Amino acid sequence: MTAMGKKDEGDYTCHATNKLGKDEKKVRVKVEPNAPQIEKSQSTMTVKLEESAKLSCQAIGEPKPRIVWISPRKDVIQVSSDKYQILEDGTLVINRLTLADEGKYACVARNAAGDDVKNTIVKAEPQEPFIDGVKGKSTTKLLGVSYQTAHLDCKVKGKPEPKVWWITPYGHSLTDEGIYKCFAKNHLGEASLSVELEVAPLAEKPSFYIPNIEILPIKQDVGQLVLECSARTSKK
């Protein structure tokens, strides 16, 4: 009997017969716990940014080992989340790899007889910069509102981590209309994003220059009375 497990435990009966008679013997088999053993395969993995990484952890042992993954930050990884998934066979899936995901991941296989550990180093593959998921040059438009804050996004990724800087329209401040350019660069290349900012006037209800209620003294026998009503708004 090979590769025995708990399912093989029990009483086995051996029967012997010939023309003179028969006999039998019973043997009780008990399977002792067996400490886990993890297949030590790939110890370093290089993955492109934004792609998924799959880290295997195939373990044998009796009883069947429980698989636990530890992140580079020493946290126990949950079975399922936006960032991680642990499959039935113990494989860890890292979704949409970023530079923050680099580091040593530890797979721990554990049962009543002991445990075993396998470490895998995850590295991001060197990559030229890209902005908002686009390599090279790209352009977008943004509509802002007068006297309001405008946020110009420039989400840069790459390895080594790119240097990022902005160029504003010549002679204008950051609150003005125009084309703003974001640049990202590392030794593998560069990317740029042009953001065309258009500013719309702020709509507002009319308001009076003077208080809503004003008391004016009036003399009798006045031939003419003039009442002023001055209002303002950003749009006429």
PDB file of N, CA and C in Angstrom, residues 58-104:
ATOM      1  N   GLN A  58       2.073  23.889  -3.532  1.00  0.00           N
ATOM      2  CA  GLN A  58       1.563  22.521  -3.528  1.00  0.00           C
ATOM      3  C   GLN A  58       2.182  21.765  -2.356  1.00  0.00           C
ATOM      4  N   ALA A  59       1.326  21.343  -1.420  1.00  0.00           N
ATOM      5  CA  ALA A  59       1.802  20.691  -0.201  1.00  0.00           C
ATOM      6  C   ALA A  59       1.135  19.334  -0.024  1.00  0.00           C
ATOM      7  N   ILE A  60       1.903  18.376   0.506  1.00  0.00           N
ATOM      8  CA  ILE A  60       1.362  17.072   0.868  1.00  0.00           C
ATOM      9  C   ILE A  60       1.533  16.890   2.371  1.00  0.00           C
ATOM     10  N   GLY A  61       0.733  16.035   2.958  1.00  0.00           N
ATOM     11  CA  GLY A  61       0.802  15.767   4.388  1.00  0.00           C
ATOM     12  C   GLY A  61      -0.472  15.081   4.843  1.00  0.00           C
ATOM     13  N   GLU A  62      -0.445  14.518   6.031  1.00  0.00           N
ATOM     14  CA  GLU A  62      -1.608  13.808   6.579  1.00  0.00           C
ATOM     15  C   GLU A  62      -1.795  14.194   8.043  1.00  0.00           C
ATOM     16  N   PRO A  63      -2.920  14.796   8.410  1.00  0.00           N
ATOM     17  CA  PRO A  63      -4.050  15.127   7.524  1.00  0.00           C
ATOM     18  C   PRO A  63      -3.691  16.245   6.538  1.00  0.00           C
ATOM     19  N   LYS A  64      -4.615  16.486   5.594  1.00  0.00           N
ATOM     20  CA  LYS A  64      -4.361  17.467   4.550  1.00  0.00           C
ATOM     21  C   LYS A  64      -3.998  18.818   5.163  1.00  0.00           C
ATOM     22  N   PRO A  65      -2.861  19.397   4.752  1.00  0.00           N
ATOM     23  CA  PRO A  65      -2.420  20.656   5.362  1.00  0.00           C
ATOM     24  C   PRO A  65      -3.343  21.830   5.005  1.00  0.00           C
ATOM     25  N   ARG A  66      -3.418  22.779   5.916  1.00  0.00           N
ATOM     26  CA  ARG A  66      -4.108  24.046   5.676  1.00  0.00           C
ATOM     27  C   ARG A  66      -3.082  25.047   5.164  1.00  0.00           C
ATOM     28  N   ILE A  67      -3.442  25.760   4.087  1.00  0.00           N
ATOM     29  CA  ILE A  67      -2.522  26.704   3.458  1.00  0.00           C
ATOM     30  C   ILE A  67      -2.836  28.123   3.921  1.00  0.00           C
ATOM     31  N   VAL A  68      -1.798  28.839   4.359  1.00  0.00           N
ATOM     32  CA  VAL A  68      -1.919  30.249   4.747  1.00  0.00           C
ATOM     33  C   VAL A  68      -0.811  31.034   4.047  1.00  0.00           C
ATOM     34  N   TRP A  69      -1.185  32.199   3.483  1.00  0.00           N
ATOM     35  CA  TRP A  69      -0.203  33.067   2.825  1.00  0.00           C
ATOM     36  C   TRP A  69       0.046  34.306   3.680  1.00  0.00           C
ATOM     37  N   ILE A  70       1.326  34.713   3.758  1.00  0.00           N
ATOM     38  CA  ILE A  70       1.732  35.911   4.499  1.00  0.00           C
ATOM     39  C   ILE A  70       2.290  36.924   3.500  1.00  0.00           C
ATOM     40  N   SER A  71       1.813  38.171   3.586  1.00  0.00           N
ATOM     41  CA  SER A  71       2.237  39.221   2.655  1.00  0.00           C
ATOM     42  C   SER A  71       3.594  39.795   3.071  1.00  0.00           C
ATOM     43  N   PRO A  72       4.231  40.601   2.190  1.00  0.00           N
ATOM     44  CA  PRO A  72       5.503  41.240   2.566  1.00  0.00           C
ATOM     45  C   PRO A  72       5.381  42.139   3.792  1.00  0.00           C
ATOM     46  N   ARG A  73       4.162  42.579   4.115  1.00  0.00           N
ATOM     47  CA  ARG A  73       3.943  43.423   5.298  1.00  0.00           C
ATOM     48  C   ARG A  73       3.634  42.582   6.539  1.00  0.00           C
ATOM     49  N   LYS A  74       3.834  41.249   6.441  1.00  0.00           N
ATOM     50  CA  LYS A  74       3.625  40.305   7.544  1.00  0.00           C
ATOM     51  C   LYS A  74       2.152  40.141   7.915  1.00  0.00           C
ATOM     52  N   ASP A  75       1.246  40.472   7.004  1.00  0.00           N
ATOM     53  CA  ASP A  75      -0.182  40.292   7.240  1.00  0.00           C
ATOM     54  C   ASP A  75      -0.638  38.952   6.672  1.00  0.00           C
ATOM     55  N   VAL A  76      -1.594  38.318   7.341  1.00  0.00           N
ATOM     56  CA  VAL A  76      -2.212  37.103   6.796  1.00  0.00           C
ATOM     57  C   VAL A  76      -3.161  37.509   5.676  1.00  0.00           C
ATOM     58  N   ILE A  77      -2.981  36.928   4.501  1.00  0.00           N
ATOM     59  CA  ILE A  77      -3.790  37.274   3.333  1.00  0.00           C
ATOM     60  C   ILE A  77      -5.123  36.541   3.396  1.00  0.00           C
ATOM     61  N   GLN A  78      -6.199  37.288   3.210  1.00  0.00           N
ATOM     62  CA  GLN A  78      -7.532  36.692   3.216  1.00  0.00           C
ATOM     63  C   GLN A  78      -7.752  35.870   1.943  1.00  0.00           C
ATOM     64  N   VAL A  79      -8.696  34.932   2.015  1.00  0.00           N
ATOM     65  CA  VAL A  79      -8.934  34.009   0.893  1.00  0.00           C
ATOM     66  C   VAL A  79      -9.331  34.755  -0.367  1.00  0.00           C
ATOM     67  N   SER A  80     -10.123  35.824  -0.228  1.00  0.00           N
ATOM     68  CA  SER A  80     -10.589  36.554  -1.406  1.00  0.00           C
ATOM     69  C   SER A  80     -10.726  38.033  -1.075  1.00  0.00           C
ATOM     70  N   SER A  81     -10.152  38.881  -1.945  1.00  0.00           N
ATOM     71  CA  SER A  81     -10.271  40.330  -1.814  1.00  0.00           C
ATOM     72  C   SER A  81     -10.037  40.933  -3.188  1.00  0.00           C
ATOM     73  N   ASP A  82     -10.085  42.266  -3.275  1.00  0.00           N
ATOM     74  CA  ASP A  82      -9.845  42.922  -4.561  1.00  0.00           C
ATOM     75  C   ASP A  82      -8.417  42.691  -5.041  1.00  0.00           C
ATOM     76  N   LYS A  83      -7.485  42.593  -4.121  1.00  0.00           N
ATOM     77  CA  LYS A  83      -6.074  42.438  -4.481  1.00  0.00           C
ATOM     78  C   LYS A  83      -5.658  40.971  -4.584  1.00  0.00           C
ATOM     79  N   TYR A  84      -6.150  40.107  -3.682  1.00  0.00           N
ATOM     80  CA  TYR A  84      -5.671  38.727  -3.616  1.00  0.00           C
ATOM     81  C   TYR A  84      -6.800  37.707  -3.767  1.00  0.00           C
ATOM     82  N   GLN A  85      -6.403  36.509  -4.257  1.00  0.00           N
ATOM     83  CA  GLN A  85      -7.276  35.336  -4.272  1.00  0.00           C
ATOM     84  C   GLN A  85      -6.424  34.115  -3.945  1.00  0.00           C
ATOM     85  N   ILE A  86      -6.954  33.227  -3.115  1.00  0.00           N
ATOM     86  CA  ILE A  86      -6.284  31.957  -2.837  1.00  0.00           C
ATOM     87  C   ILE A  86      -7.149  30.842  -3.404  1.00  0.00           C
ATOM     88  N   LEU A  87      -6.607  30.105  -4.378  1.00  0.00           N
ATOM     89  CA  LEU A  87      -7.359  29.057  -5.061  1.00  0.00           C
ATOM     90  C   LEU A  87      -7.394  27.775  -4.224  1.00  0.00           C
ATOM     91  N   GLU A  88      -8.211  26.818  -4.677  1.00  0.00           N
ATOM     92  CA  GLU A  88      -8.390  25.560  -3.945  1.00  0.00           C
ATOM     93  C   GLU A  88      -7.084  24.793  -3.777  1.00  0.00           C
ATOM     94  N   ASP A  89      -6.191  24.882  -4.760  1.00  0.00           N
ATOM     95  CA  ASP A  89      -4.932  24.138  -4.681  1.00  0.00           C
ATOM     96  C   ASP A  89      -3.847  24.900  -3.923  1.00  0.00           C
ATOM     97  N   GLY A  90      -4.214  26.043  -3.298  1.00  0.00           N
ATOM     98  CA  GLY A  90      -3.256  26.817  -2.518  1.00  0.00           C
ATOM     99  C   GLY A  90      -2.554  27.918  -3.283  1.00  0.00           C
ATOM    100  N   THR A  91      -2.805  28.033  -4.587  1.00  0.00           N
ATOM    101  CA  THR A  91      -2.165  29.068  -5.401  1.00  0.00           C
ATOM    102  C   THR A  91      -2.652  30.454  -4.994  1.00  0.00           C
ATOM    103  N   LEU A  92      -1.711  31.389  -4.836  1.00  0.00           N
ATOM    104  CA  LEU A  92      -2.048  32.780  -4.527  1.00  0.00           C
ATOM    105  C   LEU A  92      -2.032  33.587  -5.816  1.00  0.00           C
ATOM    106  N   VAL A  93      -3.113  34.341  -6.066  1.00  0.00           N
ATOM    107  CA  VAL A  93      -3.209  35.214  -7.236  1.00  0.00           C
ATOM    108  C   VAL A  93      -3.149  36.660  -6.755  1.00  0.00           C
ATOM    109  N   ILE A  94      -2.189  37.422  -7.282  1.00  0.00           N
ATOM    110  CA  ILE A  94      -2.080  38.854  -6.990  1.00  0.00           C
ATOM    111  C   ILE A  94      -2.614  39.603  -8.201  1.00  0.00           C
ATOM    112  N   ASN A  95      -3.698  40.338  -8.027  1.00  0.00           N
ATOM    113  CA  ASN A  95      -4.337  41.032  -9.139  1.00  0.00           C
ATOM    114  C   ASN A  95      -3.693  42.396  -9.389  1.00  0.00           C
ATOM    115  N   ARG A  96      -3.512  42.736 -10.666  1.00  0.00           N
ATOM    116  CA  ARG A  96      -3.044  44.064 -11.095  1.00  0.00           C
ATOM    117  C   ARG A  96      -1.836  44.514 -10.259  1.00  0.00           C
ATOM    118  N   LEU A  97      -0.721  43.864 -10.511  1.00  0.00           N
ATOM    119  CA  LEU A  97       0.496  44.099  -9.741  1.00  0.00           C
ATOM    120  C   LEU A  97       0.941  45.558  -9.809  1.00  0.00           C
ATOM    121  N   THR A  98       1.315  46.112  -8.651  1.00  0.00           N
ATOM    122  CA  THR A  98       1.883  47.455  -8.562  1.00  0.00           C
ATOM    123  C   THR A  98       3.237  47.365  -7.863  1.00  0.00           C
ATOM    124  N   LEU A  99       3.958  48.483  -7.836  1.00  0.00           N
ATOM    125  CA  LEU A  99       5.249  48.495  -7.155  1.00  0.00           C
ATOM    126  C   LEU A  99       5.089  48.202  -5.665  1.00  0.00           C
ATOM    127  N   ALA A 100       3.936  48.567  -5.101  1.00  0.00           N
ATOM    128  CA  ALA A 100       3.689  48.326  -3.676  1.00  0.00           C
ATOM    129  C   ALA A 100       3.523  46.840  -3.361  1.00  0.00           C
ATOM    130  N   ASP A 101       3.296  46.009  -4.396  1.00  0.00           N
ATOM    131  CA  ASP A 101       3.091  44.572  -4.179  1.00  0.00           C
ATOM    132  C   ASP A 101       4.399  43.788  -4.187  1.00  0.00           C
ATOM    133  N   GLU A 102       5.510  44.436  -4.488  1.00  0.00           N
ATOM    134  CA  GLU A 102       6.792  43.735  -4.513  1.00  0.00           C
ATOM    135  C   GLU A 102       7.189  43.277  -3.103  1.00  0.00           C
ATOM    136  N   GLY A 103       7.943  42.179  -3.044  1.00  0.00           N
ATOM    137  CA  GLY A 103       8.435  41.708  -1.753  1.00  0.00           C
ATOM    138  C   GLY A 103       8.364  40.205  -1.607  1.00  0.00           C
ATOM    139  N   LYS A 104       8.559  39.731  -0.373  1.00  0.00           N
ATOM    140  CA  LYS A 104       8.591  38.292  -0.079  1.00  0.00           C
ATOM    141  C   LYS A 104       7.234  37.818   0.416  1.00  0.00           C
TER     142      LYS A 104
END
